[in-house]
mmCIF file of C-alpha atoms and ligand atoms in Angstrom:
data_model
loop_
_atom_site.group_PDB
_atom_site.id
_atom_site.type_symbol
_atom_site.label_atom_id
_atom_site.label_comp_id
_atom_site.label_asym_id
_atom_site.label_seq_id
_atom_site.Cartn_x
_atom_site.Cartn_y
_atom_site.Cartn_z
ATOM 1 C CA MET A 1 -75.904 -3.653 -44.812
ATOM 2 C CA ASP A 2 -76.708 -1.905 -41.534
ATOM 3 C CA LEU A 3 -75.539 -4.336 -38.874
ATOM 4 C CA SER A 4 -77.513 -2.829 -35.981
ATOM 5 C CA ALA A 5 -80.155 -5.539 -36.148
ATOM 6 C CA PHE A 6 -77.587 -8.206 -36.894
ATOM 7 C CA SER A 7 -75.891 -10.224 -34.231
ATOM 8 C CA TYR A 8 -73.847 -13.357 -33.715
ATOM 9 C CA GLN A 9 -75.617 -13.914 -30.381
ATOM 10 C CA LYS A 10 -77.984 -16.455 -31.839
ATOM 11 C CA PHE A 11 -75.028 -18.530 -33.080
ATOM 12 C CA VAL A 12 -73.626 -18.687 -29.556
ATOM 13 C CA GLN A 13 -77.074 -19.376 -28.139
ATOM 14 C CA PHE A 14 -77.547 -22.278 -30.512
ATOM 15 C CA ALA A 15 -74.157 -23.790 -29.706
ATOM 16 C CA LEU A 16 -74.674 -23.612 -25.966
ATOM 17 C CA GLU A 17 -78.213 -24.999 -26.108
ATOM 18 C CA GLU A 18 -77.163 -27.814 -28.404
ATOM 19 C CA THR A 19 -74.258 -28.709 -26.099
ATOM 20 C CA GLN A 20 -76.512 -28.571 -23.073
ATOM 21 C CA ARG A 21 -78.940 -30.995 -24.752
ATOM 22 C CA ARG A 22 -76.201 -33.603 -24.979
ATOM 23 C CA THR A 23 -74.026 -33.013 -21.962
ATOM 24 C CA THR A 24 -73.816 -30.790 -18.912
ATOM 25 C CA LEU A 25 -72.253 -27.376 -19.172
ATOM 26 C CA SER A 26 -70.863 -25.722 -16.114
ATOM 27 C CA PRO A 27 -69.674 -22.129 -16.051
ATOM 28 C CA ARG A 28 -65.996 -21.356 -15.770
ATOM 29 C CA PRO A 29 -65.116 -18.198 -13.903
ATOM 30 C CA ILE A 30 -64.174 -15.189 -16.001
ATOM 31 C CA GLN A 31 -61.847 -12.570 -14.660
ATOM 32 C CA GLU A 32 -63.984 -9.578 -13.565
ATOM 33 C CA ASN A 33 -62.400 -7.039 -15.931
ATOM 34 C CA LEU A 34 -63.022 -9.280 -18.966
ATOM 35 C CA LYS A 35 -66.707 -10.037 -18.363
ATOM 36 C CA CYS A 36 -68.314 -7.211 -20.257
ATOM 37 C CA LEU A 37 -66.302 -4.441 -21.799
ATOM 38 C CA ARG A 38 -66.873 -1.292 -23.745
ATOM 39 C CA SER A 39 -64.372 -0.219 -26.380
ATOM 40 C CA LYS A 40 -62.314 2.895 -25.685
ATOM 41 C CA ASP A 41 -64.215 4.872 -28.310
ATOM 42 C CA GLY A 42 -67.519 3.773 -26.754
ATOM 43 C CA ASN A 43 -68.832 2.345 -30.027
ATOM 44 C CA ALA A 44 -68.505 -1.375 -29.328
ATOM 45 C CA THR A 45 -69.344 -3.756 -26.519
ATOM 46 C CA LEU A 46 -67.492 -7.003 -25.939
ATOM 47 C CA HIS A 47 -69.193 -10.002 -24.319
ATOM 48 C CA THR A 48 -67.460 -13.085 -23.023
ATOM 49 C CA LEU A 49 -68.849 -16.487 -22.020
ATOM 50 C CA SER A 50 -66.956 -19.468 -20.651
ATOM 51 C CA PHE A 51 -68.001 -23.047 -19.842
ATOM 52 C CA LYS A 52 -66.697 -26.555 -19.458
ATOM 53 C CA ALA A 53 -68.347 -29.950 -19.700
ATOM 54 C CA PRO A 54 -67.346 -33.585 -19.485
ATOM 55 C CA LYS A 55 -64.875 -34.168 -22.370
ATOM 56 C CA ILE A 56 -64.739 -30.383 -23.012
ATOM 57 C CA ARG A 57 -61.933 -28.484 -21.331
ATOM 58 C CA HIS A 58 -63.095 -25.059 -22.408
ATOM 59 C CA ILE A 59 -65.887 -23.696 -24.538
ATOM 60 C CA ARG A 60 -65.758 -19.944 -24.825
ATOM 61 C CA SER A 61 -67.078 -17.062 -26.824
ATOM 62 C CA LEU A 62 -66.077 -13.489 -27.447
ATOM 63 C CA SER A 63 -68.568 -11.426 -29.376
ATOM 64 C CA ILE A 64 -68.097 -7.815 -30.301
ATOM 65 C CA GLU A 65 -71.131 -5.727 -31.112
ATOM 66 C CA GLY A 66 -70.013 -2.624 -32.924
ATOM 67 C CA GLY A 67 -73.338 -1.104 -33.964
ATOM 68 C CA PRO A 68 -74.082 -0.583 -37.665
ATOM 69 C CA SER A 69 -70.525 -1.109 -38.869
ATOM 70 C CA MET A 70 -68.955 -4.121 -37.133
ATOM 71 C CA GLN A 71 -69.868 -7.481 -35.637
ATOM 72 C CA VAL A 72 -67.298 -10.064 -34.561
ATOM 73 C CA LEU A 73 -67.496 -13.596 -33.242
ATOM 74 C CA ASP A 74 -64.612 -15.627 -31.894
ATOM 75 C CA PHE A 75 -66.053 -18.909 -30.677
ATOM 76 C CA ALA A 76 -63.954 -21.962 -29.814
ATOM 77 C CA ALA A 77 -64.235 -25.235 -27.951
ATOM 78 C CA PHE A 78 -61.288 -27.277 -26.753
ATOM 79 C CA PRO A 79 -61.318 -30.968 -25.761
ATOM 80 C CA GLU A 80 -60.178 -32.259 -22.431
ATOM 81 C CA LEU A 81 -56.587 -33.427 -22.706
ATOM 82 C CA LYS A 82 -57.471 -37.127 -22.562
ATOM 83 C CA PHE A 83 -59.230 -36.731 -25.906
ATOM 84 C CA ASP A 84 -57.869 -35.988 -29.361
ATOM 85 C CA PHE A 85 -61.023 -34.852 -31.153
ATOM 86 C CA PRO A 86 -60.672 -31.506 -32.990
ATOM 87 C CA ILE A 87 -60.979 -27.966 -31.668
ATOM 88 C CA PHE A 88 -64.117 -26.187 -32.806
ATOM 89 C CA CYS A 89 -63.249 -22.810 -34.334
ATOM 90 C CA ALA A 90 -65.581 -20.097 -35.620
ATOM 91 C CA ASN A 91 -64.093 -16.682 -36.365
ATOM 92 C CA PHE A 92 -66.282 -14.176 -38.135
ATOM 93 C CA PHE A 93 -65.299 -10.572 -38.719
ATOM 94 C CA THR A 94 -68.124 -8.616 -40.303
ATOM 95 C CA THR A 95 -68.257 -5.033 -41.501
ATOM 96 C CA SER A 96 -71.198 -3.433 -43.301
ATOM 97 C CA THR A 97 -69.814 -4.647 -46.621
ATOM 98 C CA LEU A 98 -67.610 -7.690 -46.032
ATOM 99 C CA SER A 99 -67.405 -10.741 -43.783
ATOM 100 C CA ILE A 100 -64.188 -12.646 -43.200
ATOM 101 C CA ILE A 101 -65.064 -16.198 -42.263
ATOM 102 C CA VAL A 102 -63.055 -19.038 -40.751
ATOM 103 C CA LEU A 103 -65.119 -22.033 -39.662
ATOM 104 C CA ASP A 104 -63.477 -25.339 -38.949
ATOM 105 C CA LEU A 105 -62.942 -28.332 -36.773
ATOM 106 C CA ASN A 106 -59.247 -27.484 -36.312
ATOM 107 C CA PRO A 107 -57.208 -30.706 -36.165
ATOM 108 C CA LEU A 108 -55.138 -31.391 -33.074
ATOM 109 C CA TYR A 109 -52.633 -33.133 -35.332
ATOM 110 C CA ASP A 110 -51.657 -32.016 -38.836
ATOM 111 C CA ALA A 111 -54.336 -33.630 -40.967
ATOM 112 C CA THR A 112 -52.008 -33.860 -43.965
ATOM 113 C CA LEU A 113 -49.110 -35.563 -42.212
ATOM 114 C CA GLN A 114 -51.151 -37.799 -39.912
ATOM 115 C CA ARG A 115 -53.379 -39.721 -42.231
ATOM 116 C CA ASP A 116 -54.914 -41.835 -39.486
ATOM 117 C CA TYR A 117 -56.082 -38.647 -37.751
ATOM 118 C CA LYS A 118 -57.583 -37.381 -40.966
ATOM 119 C CA GLU A 119 -59.343 -40.680 -41.615
ATOM 120 C CA LYS A 120 -60.674 -40.815 -38.072
ATOM 121 C CA TYR A 121 -62.202 -37.366 -37.878
ATOM 122 C CA TYR A 122 -62.632 -35.952 -41.385
ATOM 123 C CA ARG A 123 -63.323 -38.736 -43.886
ATOM 124 C CA SER A 124 -66.995 -38.890 -42.936
ATOM 125 C CA LEU A 125 -67.323 -35.093 -42.840
ATOM 126 C CA MET A 126 -66.185 -34.276 -46.388
ATOM 127 C CA PRO A 127 -69.794 -34.134 -47.685
ATOM 128 C CA LEU A 128 -70.494 -31.465 -45.077
ATOM 129 C CA TYR A 129 -67.927 -29.170 -46.604
ATOM 130 C CA GLN A 130 -69.234 -29.835 -50.110
ATOM 131 C CA LYS A 131 -72.691 -28.781 -49.071
ATOM 132 C CA TYR A 132 -71.455 -25.225 -48.546
ATOM 133 C CA ALA A 133 -68.567 -25.070 -51.036
ATOM 134 C CA GLU A 134 -70.448 -22.954 -53.556
ATOM 135 C CA LEU A 135 -72.137 -20.578 -51.154
ATOM 136 C CA LEU A 136 -68.996 -19.964 -49.114
ATOM 137 C CA PRO A 137 -66.172 -20.157 -51.674
ATOM 138 C CA TRP A 138 -62.466 -20.242 -50.831
ATOM 139 C CA GLY A 139 -61.408 -16.741 -49.747
ATOM 140 C CA ASP A 140 -58.303 -16.325 -51.927
ATOM 141 C CA LYS A 141 -54.704 -16.329 -50.677
ATOM 142 C CA ILE A 142 -54.169 -16.934 -47.009
ATOM 143 C CA THR A 143 -51.326 -16.729 -44.494
ATOM 144 C CA SER A 144 -49.580 -19.993 -45.345
ATOM 145 C CA GLU A 145 -48.793 -20.943 -41.754
ATOM 146 C CA SER A 146 -52.518 -21.095 -40.957
ATOM 147 C CA LEU A 147 -52.976 -24.099 -43.217
ATOM 148 C CA LYS A 148 -51.294 -26.407 -40.715
ATOM 149 C CA PHE A 149 -54.024 -25.590 -38.233
ATOM 150 C CA PHE A 150 -56.856 -26.074 -40.684
ATOM 151 C CA SER A 151 -58.619 -29.273 -41.650
ATOM 152 C CA PRO A 152 -59.717 -30.454 -45.105
ATOM 153 C CA ILE A 153 -63.245 -29.248 -44.284
ATOM 154 C CA VAL A 154 -62.219 -25.710 -43.347
ATOM 155 C CA ILE A 155 -64.413 -22.910 -44.586
ATOM 156 C CA TRP A 156 -62.235 -19.905 -45.322
ATOM 157 C CA SER A 157 -64.275 -17.313 -47.111
ATOM 158 C CA LYS A 158 -64.805 -13.626 -47.720
ATOM 159 C CA ILE A 159 -68.414 -12.862 -48.480
ATOM 160 C CA ASN A 160 -70.593 -9.809 -48.873
ATOM 161 C CA SER A 161 -72.473 -8.896 -45.732
ATOM 162 C CA THR A 162 -76.065 -9.573 -46.731
ATOM 163 C CA PRO A 163 -79.051 -11.025 -44.849
ATOM 164 C CA GLN A 164 -78.949 -14.046 -47.200
ATOM 165 C CA ASN A 165 -75.289 -14.734 -46.465
ATOM 166 C CA TYR A 166 -75.965 -14.338 -42.770
ATOM 167 C CA GLU A 167 -78.566 -17.114 -42.988
ATOM 168 C CA VAL A 168 -76.188 -19.325 -44.999
ATOM 169 C CA LEU A 169 -73.515 -18.774 -42.390
ATOM 170 C CA TYR A 170 -75.916 -19.588 -39.580
ATOM 171 C CA ALA A 171 -76.951 -22.852 -41.247
ATOM 172 C CA THR A 172 -73.298 -23.765 -41.841
ATOM 173 C CA PHE A 173 -72.313 -22.917 -38.293
ATOM 174 C CA LYS A 174 -75.110 -25.126 -36.941
ATOM 175 C CA ASP A 175 -74.082 -28.076 -39.119
ATOM 176 C CA TYR A 176 -70.402 -27.732 -38.251
ATOM 177 C CA PHE A 177 -71.092 -27.406 -34.563
ATOM 178 C CA LYS A 178 -73.359 -30.461 -34.577
ATOM 179 C CA ALA A 179 -70.620 -32.394 -36.412
ATOM 180 C CA TRP A 180 -68.159 -31.330 -33.736
ATOM 181 C CA LEU A 181 -70.518 -32.527 -30.996
ATOM 182 C CA VAL A 182 -70.755 -35.923 -32.708
ATOM 183 C CA SER A 183 -66.929 -36.149 -32.827
ATOM 184 C CA MET A 184 -66.909 -35.297 -29.155
ATOM 185 C CA GLU A 185 -69.497 -37.932 -28.303
ATOM 186 C CA LEU A 186 -67.730 -40.667 -30.254
ATOM 187 C CA ALA A 187 -64.236 -39.822 -29.016
ATOM 188 C CA MET A 188 -62.574 -42.423 -26.805
ATOM 189 C CA GLU A 189 -60.400 -41.562 -23.871
ATOM 190 C CA ALA A 190 -56.628 -41.914 -24.342
ATOM 191 C CA VAL A 191 -55.442 -45.403 -23.439
ATOM 192 C CA ASN A 192 -52.139 -44.273 -22.010
ATOM 193 C CA GLU A 193 -50.502 -41.259 -20.435
ATOM 194 C CA MET A 194 -48.285 -40.736 -23.471
ATOM 195 C CA GLN A 195 -51.314 -39.951 -25.669
ATOM 196 C CA THR A 196 -52.567 -37.423 -23.145
ATOM 197 C CA VAL A 197 -49.150 -35.771 -23.070
ATOM 198 C CA CYS A 198 -49.191 -35.521 -26.877
ATOM 199 C CA ASN A 199 -52.726 -34.085 -26.896
ATOM 200 C CA CYS A 200 -51.648 -31.540 -24.330
ATOM 201 C CA GLU A 201 -48.661 -30.444 -26.364
ATOM 202 C CA ALA A 202 -50.777 -30.240 -29.520
ATOM 203 C CA GLN A 203 -53.271 -27.928 -27.805
ATOM 204 C CA HIS A 204 -50.457 -25.892 -26.310
ATOM 205 C CA LYS A 205 -48.829 -25.402 -29.701
ATOM 206 C CA TYR A 206 -52.173 -24.338 -31.186
ATOM 207 C CA LEU A 207 -52.753 -21.885 -28.339
ATOM 208 C CA ALA A 208 -49.198 -20.543 -28.651
ATOM 209 C CA TRP A 209 -49.791 -19.892 -32.347
ATOM 210 C CA ARG A 210 -53.098 -18.147 -31.925
ATOM 211 C CA ALA A 211 -52.105 -16.178 -28.804
ATOM 212 C CA GLU A 212 -49.225 -14.712 -30.784
ATOM 213 C CA LYS A 213 -50.413 -14.460 -34.371
ATOM 214 C CA ASP A 214 -54.205 -14.338 -34.586
ATOM 215 C CA PRO A 215 -55.142 -11.684 -37.159
ATOM 216 C CA GLY A 216 -57.705 -10.128 -34.802
ATOM 217 C CA HIS A 217 -55.127 -8.962 -32.237
ATOM 218 C CA PRO A 218 -54.307 -5.531 -33.699
ATOM 219 C CA LEU A 219 -57.989 -4.609 -33.805
ATOM 220 C CA LEU A 220 -58.580 -5.959 -30.307
ATOM 221 C CA LYS A 221 -55.708 -3.790 -29.063
ATOM 222 C CA ARG A 222 -57.187 -0.749 -30.751
ATOM 223 C CA LEU A 223 -60.587 -1.425 -29.202
ATOM 224 C CA ILE A 224 -59.625 -2.064 -25.586
ATOM 225 C CA GLY A 225 -55.977 -1.094 -25.307
ATOM 226 C CA GLU A 226 -52.761 -3.082 -25.245
ATOM 227 C CA ASN A 227 -52.943 -4.369 -21.651
ATOM 228 C CA LEU A 228 -56.543 -5.527 -21.581
ATOM 229 C CA ALA A 229 -56.160 -7.095 -25.012
ATOM 230 C CA ARG A 230 -53.179 -9.033 -23.752
ATOM 231 C CA GLU A 231 -55.161 -10.317 -20.766
ATOM 232 C CA MET A 232 -58.094 -11.173 -22.999
ATOM 233 C CA ILE A 233 -55.816 -13.136 -25.323
ATOM 234 C CA ARG A 234 -53.701 -15.028 -22.768
ATOM 235 C CA GLN A 235 -56.185 -15.490 -19.938
ATOM 236 C CA PHE A 236 -59.427 -15.904 -21.789
ATOM 237 C CA LEU A 237 -59.348 -16.575 -25.541
ATOM 238 C CA PHE A 238 -56.285 -18.799 -25.505
ATOM 239 C CA GLU A 239 -56.336 -19.721 -21.863
ATOM 240 C CA GLY A 240 -53.911 -22.574 -21.307
ATOM 241 C CA VAL A 241 -51.085 -20.917 -23.241
ATOM 242 C CA ASP A 242 -49.387 -20.117 -19.914
ATOM 243 C CA SER A 243 -50.309 -23.340 -18.084
ATOM 244 C CA LEU A 244 -50.515 -26.338 -20.444
ATOM 245 C CA GLY A 245 -46.811 -26.388 -21.252
ATOM 246 C CA THR A 246 -43.534 -24.633 -20.752
ATOM 247 C CA LYS A 247 -42.431 -24.367 -24.371
ATOM 248 C CA THR A 248 -42.463 -20.882 -25.829
ATOM 249 C CA PHE A 249 -43.795 -19.639 -29.148
ATOM 250 C CA LEU A 250 -40.229 -19.645 -30.479
ATOM 251 C CA ASP A 251 -39.686 -23.246 -29.374
ATOM 252 C CA TYR A 252 -42.608 -24.263 -31.566
ATOM 253 C CA PHE A 253 -42.009 -21.780 -34.375
ATOM 254 C CA PRO A 254 -38.240 -21.084 -34.488
ATOM 255 C CA GLU A 255 -38.538 -19.518 -37.933
ATOM 256 C CA TYR A 256 -39.900 -16.403 -36.169
ATOM 257 C CA HIS A 257 -36.640 -15.951 -34.237
ATOM 258 C CA CYS A 258 -35.036 -12.505 -34.646
ATOM 259 C CA VAL A 259 -31.306 -12.081 -34.141
ATOM 260 C CA ASP A 260 -31.918 -10.157 -30.913
ATOM 261 C CA GLY A 261 -33.904 -13.097 -29.533
ATOM 262 C CA SER A 262 -37.324 -11.478 -29.927
ATOM 263 C CA ILE A 263 -40.296 -12.771 -31.913
ATOM 264 C CA ASN A 264 -40.564 -11.517 -35.474
ATOM 265 C CA GLN A 265 -43.665 -9.342 -35.509
ATOM 266 C CA LYS A 266 -44.598 -10.364 -39.042
ATOM 267 C CA ARG A 267 -47.667 -12.556 -39.064
ATOM 268 C CA SER A 268 -46.222 -14.824 -41.679
ATOM 269 C CA ILE A 269 -42.703 -15.833 -42.641
ATOM 270 C CA ILE A 270 -43.696 -17.841 -45.695
ATOM 271 C CA GLY A 271 -46.205 -15.222 -46.885
ATOM 272 C CA LYS A 272 -49.666 -15.640 -48.316
ATOM 273 C CA ALA A 273 -50.418 -18.503 -50.670
ATOM 274 C CA TYR A 274 -53.132 -20.918 -51.818
ATOM 275 C CA LYS A 275 -55.215 -18.908 -54.218
ATOM 276 C CA THR A 276 -57.519 -21.872 -54.548
ATOM 277 C CA ARG A 277 -58.606 -24.548 -52.113
ATOM 278 C CA PRO A 278 -55.622 -26.868 -51.539
ATOM 279 C CA TRP A 279 -57.699 -30.001 -50.790
ATOM 280 C CA ASP A 280 -59.681 -32.051 -53.256
ATOM 281 C CA ALA A 281 -63.231 -33.249 -52.671
ATOM 282 C CA GLY A 282 -61.917 -36.343 -50.906
ATOM 283 C CA GLY A 283 -59.882 -34.222 -48.493
ATOM 284 C CA GLU A 284 -56.548 -35.062 -50.144
ATOM 285 C CA PHE A 285 -54.019 -32.199 -49.895
ATOM 286 C CA ILE A 286 -53.239 -30.961 -53.407
ATOM 287 C CA GLY A 287 -51.408 -27.714 -52.560
ATOM 288 C CA SER A 288 -47.678 -27.177 -52.667
ATOM 289 C CA LYS A 289 -45.901 -29.396 -50.170
ATOM 290 C CA VAL A 290 -43.502 -26.645 -49.093
ATOM 291 C CA LEU A 291 -45.290 -26.303 -45.774
ATOM 292 C CA PHE A 292 -45.156 -29.904 -44.897
ATOM 293 C CA THR A 293 -41.538 -30.895 -45.381
HETATM 294 C C1 BLA B 1 -58.534 -11.799 -40.909
HETATM 295 N N1 BLA B 1 -58.712 -13.943 -39.641
HETATM 296 C C2 BLA B 1 -58.358 -13.205 -40.732
HETATM 297 C C3 BLA B 1 -57.760 -14.064 -41.698
HETATM 298 C C4 BLA B 1 -57.721 -15.336 -41.139
HETATM 299 C C5 BLA B 1 -58.296 -15.264 -39.854
HETATM 300 C C6 BLA B 1 -57.161 -16.573 -41.807
HETATM 301 C C7 BLA B 1 -57.284 -13.619 -43.066
HETATM 302 C C8 BLA B 1 -55.927 -13.051 -43.021
HETATM 303 C C9 BLA B 1 -54.835 -14.097 -43.056
HETATM 304 O O1 BLA B 1 -54.562 -14.640 -44.111
HETATM 305 O O2 BLA B 1 -54.261 -14.399 -41.999
HETATM 306 C C10 BLA B 1 -58.495 -16.286 -38.873
HETATM 307 N N2 BLA B 1 -56.319 -17.491 -38.893
HETATM 308 C C11 BLA B 1 -57.615 -17.310 -38.479
HETATM 309 C C12 BLA B 1 -57.942 -18.362 -37.562
HETATM 310 C C13 BLA B 1 -56.829 -19.185 -37.452
HETATM 311 C C14 BLA B 1 -55.808 -18.624 -38.283
HETATM 312 C C15 BLA B 1 -59.236 -18.533 -36.867
HETATM 313 O O3 BLA B 1 -54.645 -19.083 -38.421
HETATM 314 C C16 BLA B 1 -56.732 -20.388 -36.629
HETATM 315 C C17 BLA B 1 -55.690 -21.189 -36.631
HETATM 316 N N3 BLA B 1 -60.901 -11.841 -36.133
HETATM 317 C C18 BLA B 1 -61.208 -12.374 -34.917
HETATM 318 C C19 BLA B 1 -61.383 -11.325 -33.968
HETATM 319 C C20 BLA B 1 -61.168 -10.141 -34.630
HETATM 320 C C21 BLA B 1 -60.849 -10.484 -36.001
HETATM 321 C C22 BLA B 1 -61.733 -11.541 -32.513
HETATM 322 O O4 BLA B 1 -61.311 -13.572 -34.700
HETATM 323 C C23 BLA B 1 -61.201 -8.767 -34.147
HETATM 324 C C24 BLA B 1 -61.261 -8.399 -32.877
HETATM 325 C C25 BLA B 1 -60.505 -9.574 -36.989
HETATM 326 N N4 BLA B 1 -59.595 -11.051 -38.797
HETATM 327 C C26 BLA B 1 -59.905 -9.859 -38.246
HETATM 328 C C27 BLA B 1 -59.546 -8.809 -39.161
HETATM 329 C C28 BLA B 1 -59.005 -9.433 -40.269
HETATM 330 C C29 BLA B 1 -59.027 -10.846 -40.026
HETATM 331 C C30 BLA B 1 -59.713 -7.317 -38.905
HETATM 332 C C31 BLA B 1 -58.490 -8.775 -41.548
HETATM 333 C C32 BLA B 1 -57.199 -8.093 -41.319
HETATM 334 C C33 BLA B 1 -56.005 -8.856 -41.786
HETATM 335 O O5 BLA B 1 -56.086 -9.681 -42.711
HETATM 336 O O6 BLA B 1 -54.914 -8.589 -41.234
#
């Protein structure tokens, strides 16, 4: 499919309008050199948007328009630290033939270990996942570490890039984003400082993971160069990684420790696994427990 007429802009537009209908967005400043960028080869443009709102610490979007051959969306929304509702996560990497899709309400706390968290935020959403299970099937084996950051309603899929699939994805995105807004609206403020501290650490750990290991980084580096990519990652996409806590990536993920003290550059230590969806229709984890010991 020629992607020239295809864009993820309308997804972002929808999300911002829908948020604005329910709360008040205010812009967050974006560093000048990250506002609108052109790739080094001149073939792609990168657009960034950044907002906050009551209950929402950061809602931000990076879209990459790469003409007929590539379109990318990295859209995320993070709660204020007094709240423990999930992080909205939409990552779509589309070439003229294939789209790699991750769409989820990423849990702040491991939804397999913390059953109360799962009950609170996902029990009522399981039908939502089922609605799209056939159209957006499980995308085969995945980096095992990612599972800890995914919820039982995650959509992980690899689909052909077709106009029909684009419409399916748009419908799914809208439903998931509306579900996230409902979670946000219902969420109650932490009753004590300890909960806020835990929420903060949970977000920091998530940011530390993604700032170091997100699969999009190598491509981002190729597009805009090592230094700008680093700024984009640490100061925009995963903003908070250098301010919400003092723990390092290796404090959270010591299994990546190399003998010389550096971070193992491999994306995964455990490797890829989960050929099929590791949750049942009720959201019960049915994969191997190796990850969760
Ligand atoms: C691939 N992106 C992937 C894959 C996942 C994700 C799971 C499949 C490969 C794998 O198993 O790791 C996304 N992984 C996530 C997300 C989380 C996670 C969202 O753990 C959250 C916790 N993707 C982007 C951007 C680009 C991009 C901005 O979001 C490019 C600039 C590209 N993603 C991209 C590419 C691949 C990919 C090129 C395929 C390459 C590969 O598998 O290494």
